[in-house]
Amino acid sequence: QVQLVESGGGLVQPGGSLRLSCAASGSIFAIDNMGWYRQAPGKQRELVAIINSPGRTNYLDSGKGRFTISRDNGKNAVYLQMSSLKPEDTAVYYCYARLAATTHFSDHWGQGTQVTVSS
């Protein structure tokens, strides 16, 4: 059984920073893409940032220059450093990984961590 466990969410003032962490555990053969999605109330889930195994990244336009995604392949972990946070960044943030427990790749999600940007 594979699990993705997130940490690092919370309440932050506008202009502040947060770092989200996510670690995959269980029987893991290989991990392809890892990333972060978010879902605000009444809105669809959207991609925030994604990183592939070699380290190539892609970001939501509104996060470019403010968010940095990184990963530690040795720890099966992915991180999201968020700075200059805005109230519109408020959402539940979900960790994502496309991984294989044996040889078949499938999508896996964390339980979500709340990020609230408010004064």
Coordinates of C-alpha atoms in Angstrom, one line a residue, residues 1-116:
Q1 CA 0.0 0.0 0.0
V2 CA 1.5 3.3 -1.1
Q3 CA 0.8 6.5 0.9
L4 CA 1.6 10.1 0.2
V5 CA 1.8 12.1 3.4
E6 CA 1.8 15.9 3.2
S7 CA 2.8 18.5 5.8
G8 CA 3.5 22.2 6.1
G9 CA 0.2 23.8 5.5
G10 CA -1.3 26.5 7.7
L11 CA -2.3 30.1 8.1
V12 CA 0.0 32.8 6.7
Q13 CA -0.4 36.5 6.1
P14 CA -0.3 37.9 2.6
G15 CA 3.3 38.3 1.5
G16 CA 4.4 35.4 3.7
S17 CA 6.0 32.1 2.9
L18 CA 5.2 28.4 3.4
R19 CA 7.0 25.2 2.6
L20 CA 4.9 22.1 1.8
S21 CA 6.5 18.7 2.1
C22 CA 5.2 15.3 0.8
A23 CA 6.8 11.9 1.2
A24 CA 5.7 8.7 -0.5
S25 CA 6.0 5.5 1.5
G26 CA 5.2 1.8 1.0
S27 CA 6.2 -0.6 -1.7
I28 CA 7.6 1.7 -4.4
F29 CA 9.4 0.4 -7.5
A30 CA 9.8 3.8 -9.3
I31 CA 8.4 7.3 -9.3
D32 CA 7.9 9.3 -12.5
N33 CA 6.3 12.8 -12.0
M34 CA 5.6 14.3 -8.6
G35 CA 3.8 17.5 -8.0
W36 CA 1.2 19.7 -6.3
Y37 CA -2.3 20.5 -7.1
R38 CA -4.7 22.7 -5.3
Q39 CA -8.5 23.2 -5.0
A40 CA -10.2 26.3 -3.7
P41 CA -13.8 26.2 -2.5
G42 CA -16.2 26.1 -5.5
K43 CA -13.3 25.7 -8.0
Q44 CA -11.8 22.8 -9.9
R45 CA -8.6 21.2 -8.8
E46 CA -5.7 22.8 -10.7
L47 CA -2.0 22.0 -11.2
V48 CA 0.3 24.2 -9.2
A49 CA 3.7 22.7 -10.1
I50 CA 5.1 19.4 -11.3
I51 CA 8.6 17.9 -11.5
N52 CA 9.8 14.9 -13.4
S53 CA 12.4 12.4 -12.3
P54 CA 15.4 14.2 -13.9
G55 CA 14.1 17.5 -12.3
R56 CA 12.4 19.3 -15.2
T57 CA 9.6 21.6 -13.7
N58 CA 6.5 23.2 -14.9
Y59 CA 4.4 25.8 -13.0
L60 CA 0.9 27.3 -13.0
D61 CA 1.3 30.8 -14.5
S62 CA 0.2 32.5 -11.4
G63 CA 2.9 30.7 -9.4
K64 CA 5.8 31.4 -11.6
G65 CA 8.5 33.4 -9.8
R66 CA 6.8 32.8 -6.4
F67 CA 6.7 29.0 -6.1
T68 CA 9.6 26.6 -6.4
I69 CA 9.1 22.8 -6.6
S70 CA 11.9 20.4 -5.8
R71 CA 12.3 16.7 -5.0
D72 CA 14.6 14.3 -3.2
N73 CA 14.5 11.0 -5.1
G74 CA 16.4 9.3 -2.3
K75 CA 13.6 10.1 0.1
N76 CA 10.7 9.8 -2.4
A77 CA 9.8 13.3 -1.4
V78 CA 8.6 16.5 -3.1
Y79 CA 8.5 20.0 -1.8
L80 CA 6.8 23.2 -2.7
Q81 CA 8.4 26.5 -1.4
M82 CA 5.8 29.2 -1.7
S83 CA 6.6 32.9 -1.2
S84 CA 4.8 36.2 -1.7
L85 CA 1.6 34.4 -0.9
K86 CA -1.7 36.0 -1.9
P87 CA -5.2 35.5 -0.6
E88 CA -6.1 33.8 -3.9
D89 CA -3.5 31.1 -3.1
T90 CA -5.9 29.9 -0.3
A91 CA -6.8 26.3 -1.1
V92 CA -6.3 22.7 -0.1
Y93 CA -3.0 21.6 -1.6
Y94 CA -2.7 18.0 -2.7
C95 CA 0.5 16.1 -3.3
Y96 CA 0.6 14.0 -6.5
A97 CA 2.9 11.2 -7.7
R98 CA 2.8 8.9 -10.6
L99 CA 4.5 5.8 -9.4
A100 CA 4.8 2.1 -9.8
A101 CA 4.6 -0.4 -7.0
T102 CA 5.7 -3.1 -9.4
T103 CA 6.0 -2.3 -13.1
H104 CA 2.6 -0.6 -13.7
F105 CA 2.5 3.2 -13.2
S106 CA -0.6 4.8 -11.6
D107 CA -1.6 8.1 -10.1
H108 CA -1.5 8.6 -6.3
W109 CA -2.7 11.5 -4.2
G110 CA -2.2 12.7 -0.7
Q111 CA -5.0 13.6 1.7
G112 CA -4.5 17.4 1.2
T113 CA -3.2 20.1 3.4
Q114 CA -5.0 23.5 4.0
V115 CA -3.2 26.7 3.1
T116 CA -4.9 29.9 4.1

